[in-house]
């Protein structure tokens, strides 16, 4: 079975631009979470979607938004890019929205802002 | 607030040495605990988990025991290999936000032949 897939793998943008990152969860998984990982740090939670509804939001500005589609894939959008948005963006999926369910991660999208 | 503290790295060991990476957590609510591993240029892979007190998670020779009284979840392996070189993350989530993992800062392990 395919794991979590993310696209693109790498992206270079300039300040002020907009970016869309995409994620396909493991087949059958209905929960998708997004994380930002800055070099040398642990991932920071951005959003969770479950059954197409937003279930959680981290401490990120309104420039960050996301959505989940009927097939459970998801997009993360970032507007007005800043240099500080340079990071690895990780998508994770899980089978159920429960405390004991592990999240399975994709390989991420490396976003560089010039 | 909720947080995870891991021992500072890098941890440098010789092959076949014993590994311990310390992890303590502060959680509001009853957490499930996880260890993830990240190889260079890749995403995170689930290594093991424990969902209630005194549970022991294990996988690929790695073990960690959920210690509620000390709020700890230390990762151990009896004999490390060069292929274990990676960054290890301790994390948890609680019932109040089941889609949100709280991560530590990561501990880099370097194993030398």
PDB file of C-alpha atoms in Angstrom:
ATOM      1  CA  UNK A   1       0.000   0.000   0.000  1.00  0.00           C
ATOM      2  CA  UNK A   2       1.161   3.486  -0.775  1.00  0.00           C
ATOM      3  CA  UNK A   3       2.139   5.654   2.155  1.00  0.00           C
ATOM      4  CA  UNK A   4       1.391   9.336   2.576  1.00  0.00           C
ATOM      5  CA  UNK A   5       2.432  11.172  -0.575  1.00  0.00           C
ATOM      6  CA  UNK A   6       3.230  14.857  -0.778  1.00  0.00           C
ATOM      7  CA  UNK A   7       3.878  17.133  -3.718  1.00  0.00           C
ATOM      8  CA  UNK A   8       5.971  18.847  -4.747  1.00  0.00           C
ATOM      9  CA  UNK A   9       9.095  17.555  -2.984  1.00  0.00           C
ATOM     10  CA  UNK A  10      10.930  20.852  -3.326  1.00  0.00           C
ATOM     11  CA  UNK A  11       9.780  24.373  -4.023  1.00  0.00           C
ATOM     12  CA  UNK A  12      11.524  27.710  -4.300  1.00  0.00           C
ATOM     13  CA  UNK A  13       9.499  30.890  -3.942  1.00  0.00           C
ATOM     14  CA  UNK A  14      10.176  34.573  -3.328  1.00  0.00           C
ATOM     15  CA  UNK A  15       8.830  36.765  -0.564  1.00  0.00           C
ATOM     16  CA  UNK A  16       5.218  37.821  -1.007  1.00  0.00           C
ATOM     17  CA  UNK A  17       4.272  34.928  -3.248  1.00  0.00           C
ATOM     18  CA  UNK A  18       1.665  32.278  -2.546  1.00  0.00           C
ATOM     19  CA  UNK A  19       2.200  28.510  -2.350  1.00  0.00           C
ATOM     20  CA  UNK A  20      -0.020  25.413  -2.358  1.00  0.00           C
ATOM     21  CA  UNK A  21       1.219  22.123  -0.979  1.00  0.00           C
ATOM     22  CA  UNK A  22      -0.622  18.858  -1.548  1.00  0.00           C
ATOM     23  CA  UNK A  23      -1.024  15.670   0.412  1.00  0.00           C
ATOM     24  CA  UNK A  24      -2.627  12.299  -0.267  1.00  0.00           C
ATOM     25  CA  UNK A  25      -3.196  10.235   2.861  1.00  0.00           C
ATOM     26  CA  UNK A  26      -2.875   6.495   3.196  1.00  0.00           C
ATOM     27  CA  UNK A  27      -5.880   4.800   1.622  1.00  0.00           C
ATOM     28  CA  UNK A  28      -8.705   4.630   4.157  1.00  0.00           C
ATOM     29  CA  UNK A  29      -7.264   7.312   6.419  1.00  0.00           C
ATOM     30  CA  UNK A  30      -9.680  10.164   7.054  1.00  0.00           C
ATOM     31  CA  UNK A  31      -7.568  12.381   9.292  1.00  0.00           C
ATOM     32  CA  UNK A  32      -4.846  14.630   7.898  1.00  0.00           C
ATOM     33  CA  UNK A  33      -2.565  16.871   9.946  1.00  0.00           C
ATOM     34  CA  UNK A  34      -0.013  19.413   8.724  1.00  0.00           C
ATOM     35  CA  UNK A  35       3.258  20.323  10.448  1.00  0.00           C
ATOM     36  CA  UNK A  36       6.068  22.790   9.871  1.00  0.00           C
ATOM     37  CA  UNK A  37       9.591  21.631  10.665  1.00  0.00           C
ATOM     38  CA  UNK A  38      12.290  24.266  10.789  1.00  0.00           C
ATOM     39  CA  UNK A  39      15.847  22.988  10.453  1.00  0.00           C
ATOM     40  CA  UNK A  40      17.126  21.544  13.705  1.00  0.00           C
ATOM     41  CA  UNK A  41      13.762  21.551  15.474  1.00  0.00           C
ATOM     42  CA  UNK A  42      10.823  19.249  16.015  1.00  0.00           C
ATOM     43  CA  UNK A  43       7.697  19.583  13.863  1.00  0.00           C
ATOM     44  CA  UNK A  44       5.139  22.197  14.889  1.00  0.00           C
ATOM     45  CA  UNK A  45       1.419  21.514  14.393  1.00  0.00           C
ATOM     46  CA  UNK A  46      -0.395  23.722  11.884  1.00  0.00           C
ATOM     47  CA  UNK A  47      -3.797  22.115  11.153  1.00  0.00           C
ATOM     48  CA  UNK A  48      -5.818  18.946  11.450  1.00  0.00           C
ATOM     49  CA  UNK A  49      -8.713  17.966   9.205  1.00  0.00           C
ATOM     50  CA  UNK A  50     -11.011  15.046   9.786  1.00  0.00           C
ATOM     51  CA  UNK A  51     -13.900  14.119   7.513  1.00  0.00           C
ATOM     52  CA  UNK A  52     -13.362  17.411   5.682  1.00  0.00           C
ATOM     53  CA  UNK A  53     -13.800  19.540   8.783  1.00  0.00           C
ATOM     54  CA  UNK A  54     -11.100  21.499  10.599  1.00  0.00           C
ATOM     55  CA  UNK A  55     -10.529  19.846  13.967  1.00  0.00           C
ATOM     56  CA  UNK A  56      -7.513  21.760  15.203  1.00  0.00           C
ATOM     57  CA  UNK A  57      -5.366  24.759  14.467  1.00  0.00           C
ATOM     58  CA  UNK A  58      -1.902  25.574  15.766  1.00  0.00           C
ATOM     59  CA  UNK A  59      -0.364  28.924  16.554  1.00  0.00           C
ATOM     60  CA  UNK A  60       0.181  30.090  12.983  1.00  0.00           C
ATOM     61  CA  UNK A  61      -0.955  33.336  11.324  1.00  0.00           C
ATOM     62  CA  UNK A  62      -4.007  33.609   9.103  1.00  0.00           C
ATOM     63  CA  UNK A  63      -1.716  33.501   6.068  1.00  0.00           C
ATOM     64  CA  UNK A  64      -1.826  29.739   6.562  1.00  0.00           C
ATOM     65  CA  UNK A  65      -4.966  27.916   5.491  1.00  0.00           C
ATOM     66  CA  UNK A  66      -5.899  24.399   4.513  1.00  0.00           C
ATOM     67  CA  UNK A  67      -8.731  22.262   3.288  1.00  0.00           C
ATOM     68  CA  UNK A  68      -9.608  18.619   2.832  1.00  0.00           C
ATOM     69  CA  UNK A  69     -11.360  17.199  -0.186  1.00  0.00           C
ATOM     70  CA  UNK A  70     -14.032  14.469  -0.452  1.00  0.00           C
ATOM     71  CA  UNK A  71     -11.327  11.894  -1.263  1.00  0.00           C
ATOM     72  CA  UNK A  72      -9.542  12.965   1.992  1.00  0.00           C
ATOM     73  CA  UNK A  73      -6.571  14.509   0.219  1.00  0.00           C
ATOM     74  CA  UNK A  74      -5.577  17.906   1.527  1.00  0.00           C
ATOM     75  CA  UNK A  75      -3.986  21.183   0.543  1.00  0.00           C
ATOM     76  CA  UNK A  76      -2.016  23.637   2.642  1.00  0.00           C
ATOM     77  CA  UNK A  77      -1.949  27.199   1.376  1.00  0.00           C
ATOM     78  CA  UNK A  78       0.401  29.928   2.517  1.00  0.00           C
ATOM     79  CA  UNK A  79      -0.047  33.522   1.367  1.00  0.00           C
ATOM     80  CA  UNK A  80       2.352  36.465   1.451  1.00  0.00           C
ATOM     81  CA  UNK A  81       5.385  34.259   2.010  1.00  0.00           C
ATOM     82  CA  UNK A  82       8.064  35.423   4.425  1.00  0.00           C
ATOM     83  CA  UNK A  83      11.670  34.311   4.712  1.00  0.00           C
ATOM     84  CA  UNK A  84      10.736  32.628   7.987  1.00  0.00           C
ATOM     85  CA  UNK A  85       8.333  30.306   6.177  1.00  0.00           C
ATOM     86  CA  UNK A  86      11.315  28.385   4.801  1.00  0.00           C
ATOM     87  CA  UNK A  87      10.924  24.915   6.262  1.00  0.00           C
ATOM     88  CA  UNK A  88      10.011  21.301   5.642  1.00  0.00           C
ATOM     89  CA  UNK A  89       6.217  20.938   5.559  1.00  0.00           C
ATOM     90  CA  UNK A  90       5.013  17.538   6.653  1.00  0.00           C
ATOM     91  CA  UNK A  91       1.659  15.918   6.171  1.00  0.00           C
ATOM     92  CA  UNK A  92       0.510  13.049   8.368  1.00  0.00           C
ATOM     93  CA  UNK A  93      -2.535  10.811   8.201  1.00  0.00           C
ATOM     94  CA  UNK A  94      -4.221   8.493  10.647  1.00  0.00           C
ATOM     95  CA  UNK A  95      -6.968   5.926  10.465  1.00  0.00           C
ATOM     96  CA  UNK A  96      -9.145   7.330  13.232  1.00  0.00           C
ATOM     97  CA  UNK A  97      -9.294  10.579  15.122  1.00  0.00           C
ATOM     98  CA  UNK A  98      -8.302   9.091  18.454  1.00  0.00           C
ATOM     99  CA  UNK A  99      -5.683   9.586  21.141  1.00  0.00           C
ATOM    100  CA  UNK A 100      -4.085   6.183  20.609  1.00  0.00           C
ATOM    101  CA  UNK A 101      -3.844   6.361  16.823  1.00  0.00           C
ATOM    102  CA  UNK A 102      -0.349   7.027  15.488  1.00  0.00           C
ATOM    103  CA  UNK A 103       0.145   9.437  12.637  1.00  0.00           C
ATOM    104  CA  UNK A 104       1.975   8.329   9.509  1.00  0.00           C
ATOM    105  CA  UNK A 105       4.096  10.944   7.813  1.00  0.00           C
ATOM    106  CA  UNK A 106       4.988  11.703   4.234  1.00  0.00           C
ATOM    107  CA  UNK A 107       8.490  12.738   3.179  1.00  0.00           C
ATOM    108  CA  UNK A 108       7.498  16.384   3.174  1.00  0.00           C
ATOM    109  CA  UNK A 109       7.798  19.389   0.902  1.00  0.00           C
ATOM    110  CA  UNK A 110      10.954  21.427   1.306  1.00  0.00           C
ATOM    111  CA  UNK A 111       9.991  25.095   0.839  1.00  0.00           C
ATOM    112  CA  UNK A 112      12.718  27.676   0.352  1.00  0.00           C
ATOM    113  CA  UNK A 113      11.912  31.379   0.323  1.00  0.00           C
ATOM    114  CA  UNK A 114      14.378  33.731  -1.385  1.00  0.00           C
TER     115      UNK A 114
ATOM    116  CA  UNK B   1       1.661  24.285  28.570  1.00  0.00           C
ATOM    117  CA  UNK B   2       2.140  20.945  26.861  1.00  0.00           C
ATOM    118  CA  UNK B   3       5.748  20.194  26.040  1.00  0.00           C
ATOM    119  CA  UNK B   4       8.383  17.503  25.516  1.00  0.00           C
ATOM    120  CA  UNK B   5      11.981  17.702  26.665  1.00  0.00           C
ATOM    121  CA  UNK B   6      14.615  15.448  25.120  1.00  0.00           C
ATOM    122  CA  UNK B   7      18.255  15.091  25.966  1.00  0.00           C
ATOM    123  CA  UNK B   8      20.578  17.299  23.973  1.00  0.00           C
ATOM    124  CA  UNK B   9      22.463  15.791  21.099  1.00  0.00           C
ATOM    125  CA  UNK B  10      24.356  14.744  19.254  1.00  0.00           C
ATOM    126  CA  UNK B  11      24.788  11.398  20.926  1.00  0.00           C
ATOM    127  CA  UNK B  12      27.821   9.611  19.515  1.00  0.00           C
ATOM    128  CA  UNK B  13      28.243   5.897  20.135  1.00  0.00           C
ATOM    129  CA  UNK B  14      30.328   3.040  18.827  1.00  0.00           C
ATOM    130  CA  UNK B  15      28.596   0.152  17.105  1.00  0.00           C
ATOM    131  CA  UNK B  16      27.094  -2.388  19.563  1.00  0.00           C
ATOM    132  CA  UNK B  17      26.970   0.158  22.393  1.00  0.00           C
ATOM    133  CA  UNK B  18      23.899   0.611  24.605  1.00  0.00           C
ATOM    134  CA  UNK B  19      21.649   3.534  23.767  1.00  0.00           C
ATOM    135  CA  UNK B  20      19.453   5.653  26.014  1.00  0.00           C
ATOM    136  CA  UNK B  21      17.716   8.822  24.868  1.00  0.00           C
ATOM    137  CA  UNK B  22      15.854  10.548  27.680  1.00  0.00           C
ATOM    138  CA  UNK B  23      12.397  12.036  27.168  1.00  0.00           C
ATOM    139  CA  UNK B  24      10.110  13.722  29.687  1.00  0.00           C
ATOM    140  CA  UNK B  25       6.756  15.314  28.979  1.00  0.00           C
ATOM    141  CA  UNK B  26       4.307  17.801  30.424  1.00  0.00           C
ATOM    142  CA  UNK B  27       0.752  17.122  29.330  1.00  0.00           C
ATOM    143  CA  UNK B  28      -2.688  18.370  30.304  1.00  0.00           C
ATOM    144  CA  UNK B  29      -4.727  15.221  30.070  1.00  0.00           C
ATOM    145  CA  UNK B  30      -3.778  11.598  29.556  1.00  0.00           C
ATOM    146  CA  UNK B  31      -1.289  11.336  26.685  1.00  0.00           C
ATOM    147  CA  UNK B  32      -0.374   8.586  24.282  1.00  0.00           C
ATOM    148  CA  UNK B  33       3.387   8.534  23.763  1.00  0.00           C
ATOM    149  CA  UNK B  34       5.359   7.979  20.575  1.00  0.00           C
ATOM    150  CA  UNK B  35       8.909   7.780  19.282  1.00  0.00           C
ATOM    151  CA  UNK B  36       9.578   8.755  15.685  1.00  0.00           C
ATOM    152  CA  UNK B  37      12.804   8.502  13.691  1.00  0.00           C
ATOM    153  CA  UNK B  38      13.886  10.769  10.848  1.00  0.00           C
ATOM    154  CA  UNK B  39      16.612   9.789   8.388  1.00  0.00           C
ATOM    155  CA  UNK B  40      18.334  12.509   6.344  1.00  0.00           C
ATOM    156  CA  UNK B  41      16.095  13.956   3.669  1.00  0.00           C
ATOM    157  CA  UNK B  42      13.060  11.958   4.754  1.00  0.00           C
ATOM    158  CA  UNK B  43       9.890  12.368   6.741  1.00  0.00           C
ATOM    159  CA  UNK B  44       9.235  10.870  10.140  1.00  0.00           C
ATOM    160  CA  UNK B  45       8.748   7.147  10.649  1.00  0.00           C
ATOM    161  CA  UNK B  46       6.857   5.776  13.609  1.00  0.00           C
ATOM    162  CA  UNK B  47       9.259   3.729  15.723  1.00  0.00           C
ATOM    163  CA  UNK B  48       7.054   2.696  18.643  1.00  0.00           C
ATOM    164  CA  UNK B  49       4.173   3.797  20.819  1.00  0.00           C
ATOM    165  CA  UNK B  50       2.597   3.306  24.259  1.00  0.00           C
ATOM    166  CA  UNK B  51      -0.905   4.392  25.120  1.00  0.00           C
ATOM    167  CA  UNK B  52      -1.236   3.827  28.862  1.00  0.00           C
ATOM    168  CA  UNK B  53       0.862   3.784  31.985  1.00  0.00           C
ATOM    169  CA  UNK B  54       3.411   0.930  32.279  1.00  0.00           C
ATOM    170  CA  UNK B  55       2.934  -0.054  28.623  1.00  0.00           C
ATOM    171  CA  UNK B  56       6.170  -0.962  26.849  1.00  0.00           C
ATOM    172  CA  UNK B  57       6.461  -0.131  23.189  1.00  0.00           C
ATOM    173  CA  UNK B  58       9.036  -2.031  21.153  1.00  0.00           C
ATOM    174  CA  UNK B  59      10.202  -2.289  17.559  1.00  0.00           C
ATOM    175  CA  UNK B  60      13.440  -3.218  15.755  1.00  0.00           C
ATOM    176  CA  UNK B  61      15.260  -3.714  19.065  1.00  0.00           C
ATOM    177  CA  UNK B  62      14.175  -0.336  20.449  1.00  0.00           C
ATOM    178  CA  UNK B  63      12.088  -0.154  23.624  1.00  0.00           C
ATOM    179  CA  UNK B  64      10.423   2.540  25.722  1.00  0.00           C
ATOM    180  CA  UNK B  65       8.224   2.260  28.817  1.00  0.00           C
ATOM    181  CA  UNK B  66       5.433   4.700  29.669  1.00  0.00           C
ATOM    182  CA  UNK B  67       6.244   5.945  33.180  1.00  0.00           C
ATOM    183  CA  UNK B  68       3.342   8.051  34.413  1.00  0.00           C
ATOM    184  CA  UNK B  69       4.843   8.704  37.839  1.00  0.00           C
ATOM    185  CA  UNK B  70       7.967  10.297  36.360  1.00  0.00           C
ATOM    186  CA  UNK B  71       6.274  11.550  33.146  1.00  0.00           C
ATOM    187  CA  UNK B  72       9.009   9.900  31.126  1.00  0.00           C
ATOM    188  CA  UNK B  73       9.331   7.728  28.013  1.00  0.00           C
ATOM    189  CA  UNK B  74      13.030   6.998  27.587  1.00  0.00           C
ATOM    190  CA  UNK B  75      14.164   5.217  24.413  1.00  0.00           C
ATOM    191  CA  UNK B  76      16.626   2.329  24.762  1.00  0.00           C
ATOM    192  CA  UNK B  77      18.401  -0.139  22.526  1.00  0.00           C
ATOM    193  CA  UNK B  78      20.804  -2.787  23.673  1.00  0.00           C
ATOM    194  CA  UNK B  79      23.177  -2.760  20.705  1.00  0.00           C
ATOM    195  CA  UNK B  80      23.139   0.044  18.149  1.00  0.00           C
ATOM    196  CA  UNK B  81      24.178  -0.273  14.520  1.00  0.00           C
ATOM    197  CA  UNK B  82      25.561   2.274  12.083  1.00  0.00           C
ATOM    198  CA  UNK B  83      22.203   2.151  10.306  1.00  0.00           C
ATOM    199  CA  UNK B  84      20.515   3.523  13.447  1.00  0.00           C
ATOM    200  CA  UNK B  85      22.177   6.898  12.859  1.00  0.00           C
ATOM    201  CA  UNK B  86      19.282   9.355  12.564  1.00  0.00           C
ATOM    202  CA  UNK B  87      17.314  11.984  14.487  1.00  0.00           C
ATOM    203  CA  UNK B  88      14.916  10.632  17.097  1.00  0.00           C
ATOM    204  CA  UNK B  89      11.801  12.522  18.216  1.00  0.00           C
ATOM    205  CA  UNK B  90       9.705  11.902  21.296  1.00  0.00           C
ATOM    206  CA  UNK B  91       6.074  13.027  20.969  1.00  0.00           C
ATOM    207  CA  UNK B  92       2.631  12.759  22.520  1.00  0.00           C
ATOM    208  CA  UNK B  93      -0.990  13.615  21.926  1.00  0.00           C
ATOM    209  CA  UNK B  94      -4.005  13.787  24.203  1.00  0.00           C
ATOM    210  CA  UNK B  95      -7.736  13.279  23.934  1.00  0.00           C
ATOM    211  CA  UNK B  96      -8.341  17.026  23.884  1.00  0.00           C
ATOM    212  CA  UNK B  97      -6.598  17.354  20.520  1.00  0.00           C
ATOM    213  CA  UNK B  98      -6.198  13.974  18.899  1.00  0.00           C
ATOM    214  CA  UNK B  99      -4.811  15.326  15.646  1.00  0.00           C
ATOM    215  CA  UNK B 100      -1.969  17.265  17.232  1.00  0.00           C
ATOM    216  CA  UNK B 101       1.348  15.669  18.104  1.00  0.00           C
ATOM    217  CA  UNK B 102       3.576  17.633  20.473  1.00  0.00           C
ATOM    218  CA  UNK B 103       7.228  16.973  19.609  1.00  0.00           C
ATOM    219  CA  UNK B 104      10.496  17.361  21.403  1.00  0.00           C
ATOM    220  CA  UNK B 105      13.369  19.092  19.659  1.00  0.00           C
ATOM    221  CA  UNK B 106      14.905  15.828  18.496  1.00  0.00           C
ATOM    222  CA  UNK B 107      18.109  14.006  19.423  1.00  0.00           C
ATOM    223  CA  UNK B 108      20.704  13.224  16.779  1.00  0.00           C
ATOM    224  CA  UNK B 109      22.337   9.812  17.089  1.00  0.00           C
ATOM    225  CA  UNK B 110      25.618   9.099  15.351  1.00  0.00           C
ATOM    226  CA  UNK B 111      26.880   5.525  15.443  1.00  0.00           C
ATOM    227  CA  UNK B 112      30.475   4.929  14.411  1.00  0.00           C
ATOM    228  CA  UNK B 113      31.785   1.570  13.173  1.00  0.00           C
TER     229      UNK B 113
END
